[in-house]
């Protein structure tokens, strides 16, 4: 209660809290300020991303700053801010580029696995390709570590996983599995793979290839019953044609 000048007690008016950033505002803070349209600007944009990837391996995500990035890219920090509002926006852009490249690689490898007698090799090759892309791409390990504490990176990772899971679900559906079950199975398979490869890259720096072999075993073992039904069906059709 508060006392007025006339001595009357009135209900205390709560203080207004400073408005924090809304999710919409926070997301806007990560939007690129502009995309480069001319060749010179595009080259600068690429140098920023390349410098960021190299610095992540060198100093890690916590010590990375926009000043360090600009220096490594050979530009003034003001030039960096023409495209990126902050460090997190640079990291998000790099993370998107890397994860989308791996997703496209995995999707290309998975297409045609349904009904193929060689489905085990196809899926094993897809796992191998995605694993190799992780270790051969600069900055991947620190970015994966940062992802665990960044809602923005986690959200993009989720969307990327859903895309590749949809490709796998289409292959499973072609094997005769109902769509809703195919989507669930595909999502679980992709999460299994991502978790094991995260352990491989973050804990061993991608040096212990036995973990990649275990990732293949886990994914093949999980998908085996579904693809084997399709394989048996395809074999039966071939036999009937003879």
C-alpha positions in Angstrom: 0.0 0.0 0.0 1.1 3.6 -0.7 0.1 6.8 1.3 -1.1 9.8 -0.7 -0.7 13.5 0.2 -4.1 13.4 1.9 -3.2 10.5 4.0 -5.3 7.9 2.2 -3.9 4.5 1.6 -4.0 3.4 -2.0 -2.9 0.2 -3.8 0.8 0.5 -4.7 1.3 0.7 -8.5 3.7 -1.9 -9.6 6.8 -0.6 -11.3 7.1 -1.2 -15.0 9.9 -3.6 -15.8 12.1 -2.8 -18.7 10.9 -4.7 -21.7 13.3 -7.3 -22.7 13.8 -8.4 -26.2 10.9 -10.4 -27.6 11.6 -13.5 -29.6 10.7 -11.6 -32.7 13.2 -8.8 -31.9 15.9 -11.3 -31.0 15.4 -13.1 -34.3 15.5 -9.8 -36.2 18.9 -9.1 -34.6 20.3 -12.1 -36.4 19.0 -11.1 -39.9 21.6 -10.1 -42.4 21.6 -6.3 -42.9 22.0 -6.8 -46.6 23.2 -9.4 -49.1 26.1 -8.4 -51.4 25.0 -7.8 -54.9 28.2 -7.0 -56.7 31.3 -9.3 -57.1 33.4 -7.2 -54.8 30.9 -7.4 -52.0 30.3 -11.1 -52.5 34.1 -11.7 -52.3 34.1 -9.8 -49.0 31.1 -11.7 -47.7 32.9 -15.0 -48.5 36.1 -13.9 -46.8 34.2 -13.1 -43.6 32.7 -16.6 -43.5 36.1 -18.2 -44.3 37.9 -16.2 -41.7 35.2 -17.1 -39.1 35.5 -20.8 -39.8 39.3 -20.7 -39.5 39.2 -18.6 -36.3 36.7 -21.0 -34.7 39.3 -23.8 -35.0 42.0 -21.5 -33.8 40.5 -19.6 -30.9 37.0 -21.2 -30.3 33.6 -19.7 -30.3 33.8 -17.9 -26.9 36.9 -15.9 -27.8 35.7 -15.0 -31.3 34.9 -11.4 -31.9 33.8 -9.3 -34.9 37.1 -7.4 -34.6 39.1 -10.7 -34.9 37.0 -11.8 -37.9 37.4 -8.5 -39.7 41.2 -8.5 -39.1 41.5 -12.1 -40.4 39.3 -11.2 -43.4 41.5 -8.2 -44.2 38.7 -5.7 -43.9 37.6 -2.9 -41.6 35.0 -4.0 -38.9 32.7 -1.3 -40.3 32.6 -3.2 -43.6 31.7 -6.4 -41.7 28.8 -4.6 -40.1 27.4 -3.6 -43.5 26.3 -7.2 -43.8 26.1 -8.7 -40.3 24.6 -7.0 -37.2 26.7 -9.0 -34.7 28.9 -12.0 -34.2 26.0 -14.3 -33.7 24.6 -13.4 -37.1 28.0 -14.4 -38.7 27.9 -17.7 -36.8 24.3 -18.4 -37.8 25.1 -17.7 -41.5 28.1 -20.0 -41.4 26.2 -22.7 -39.6 23.4 -22.6 -42.1 25.8 -22.9 -45.0 27.6 -25.8 -43.5 24.6 -27.8 -42.3 22.7 -27.2 -45.6 25.7 -28.5 -47.6 25.7 -31.7 -45.5 22.0 -32.0 -45.8 22.1 -31.8 -49.6 24.9 -34.3 -49.7 23.0 -36.8 -47.5 19.8 -36.4 -49.4 21.5 -37.0 -52.8 23.1 -40.2 -51.4 19.8 -41.5 -49.9 17.7 -41.2 -53.1 17.1 -44.6 -54.7 17.8 -46.7 -51.6 14.3 -48.0 -51.4 13.9 -51.4 -53.1 17.6 -51.6 -53.9 19.4 -54.8 -53.1 22.4 -52.5 -52.4 20.6 -50.3 -49.8 23.1 -51.1 -47.1 26.0 -49.8 -49.2 23.9 -46.7 -50.2 23.1 -45.8 -46.6 26.7 -46.6 -45.4 28.1 -44.3 -48.1 25.6 -41.6 -47.0 26.8 -41.8 -43.4 30.4 -41.8 -44.5 30.0 -38.8 -46.7 28.2 -36.7 -44.0 31.0 -37.7 -41.5 33.7 -36.8 -43.9 32.0 -33.4 -44.6 32.1 -32.7 -40.8 35.8 -33.2 -40.4 36.8 -31.6 -43.7 34.9 -28.4 -43.2 36.7 -25.8 -41.1 35.0 -24.6 -37.9 32.5 -27.5 -37.8 33.5 -28.9 -34.3 33.3 -25.5 -32.5 30.0 -24.7 -34.3 28.5 -28.0 -33.1 29.6 -27.2 -29.6 28.1 -23.7 -29.8 24.9 -25.2 -31.2 24.1 -26.9 -27.9 23.8 -23.5 -26.2 22.3 -21.4 -29.0 18.5 -21.5 -29.6 19.1 -20.0 -33.1 21.6 -22.7 -34.2 19.4 -25.4 -32.6 16.4 -24.2 -34.5 18.2 -24.3 -37.8 19.7 -27.7 -37.0 16.1 -29.0 -36.4 14.9 -27.7 -39.7 17.9 -29.3 -41.5 17.2 -32.6 -39.8 13.6 -32.5 -40.7 14.5 -31.9 -44.4 16.8 -34.9 -44.6 14.4 -37.0 -42.5 11.7 -36.2 -45.1 13.9 -37.6 -47.9 14.5 -40.8 -45.9 10.8 -41.0 -45.1 9.9 -40.9 -48.8 12.3 -43.8 -49.4 10.7 -45.7 -46.5 7.2 -44.9 -47.8 8.2 -46.4 -51.2 9.1 -49.5 -49.2 5.4 -49.9 -48.3 5.5 -48.2 -44.9 2.6 -45.8 -44.1 3.5 -42.1 -44.2 3.1 -41.3 -40.5 5.2 -44.3 -39.5 7.8 -43.6 -42.2 8.2 -40.0 -40.9 8.7 -41.2 -37.4 11.2 -43.9 -38.3 13.2 -41.5 -40.5 13.3 -38.8 -37.8 14.6 -41.3 -35.2 17.2 -42.6 -37.6 18.5 -39.1 -38.4 18.6 -38.2 -34.6 20.6 -41.4 -33.9 23.1 -40.5 -36.6 23.4 -36.9 -35.5 24.0 -37.8 -31.9 26.7 -40.4 -32.6 28.5 -38.1 -35.1 28.3 -35.2 -32.5 30.0 -37.5 -30.0 32.6 -38.4 -32.7 33.4 -34.8 -33.7 33.1 -33.1 -30.3 34.7 -35.7 -28.0 37.4 -37.1 -30.4 37.8 -34.3 -32.9 36.8 -36.8 -35.6 39.9 -39.0 -35.0 38.3 -42.2 -33.8 36.7 -43.7 -36.9 35.4 -46.7 -35.0 32.6 -44.4 -33.9 31.6 -43.7 -37.5 31.5 -47.5 -38.0 29.2 -47.8 -35.0 27.1 -45.0 -36.4 26.7 -47.1 -39.6 25.9 -50.2 -37.6 23.3 -48.4 -35.5 21.5 -46.8 -38.5 21.6 -49.9 -40.6 20.4 -52.0 -37.7 17.5 -49.7 -37.0 16.4 -49.3 -40.7 17.1 -52.9 -41.6 13.7 -54.4 -40.8 12.0 -51.7 -42.9 14.3 -51.9 -45.9 14.5 -55.7 -45.8 10.7 -55.9 -46.4 11.1 -53.7 -49.5 14.1 -55.8 -50.6 12.1 -59.0 -50.2 9.1 -57.5 -52.1 11.4 -56.4 -55.0 13.0 -59.9 -55.1 9.5 -61.5 -55.3 8.5 -59.3 -58.2 11.6 -60.2 -60.1 11.0 -63.9 -59.5 7.4 -63.6 -60.8 8.6 -61.9 -64.0 10.8 -64.8 -64.9 
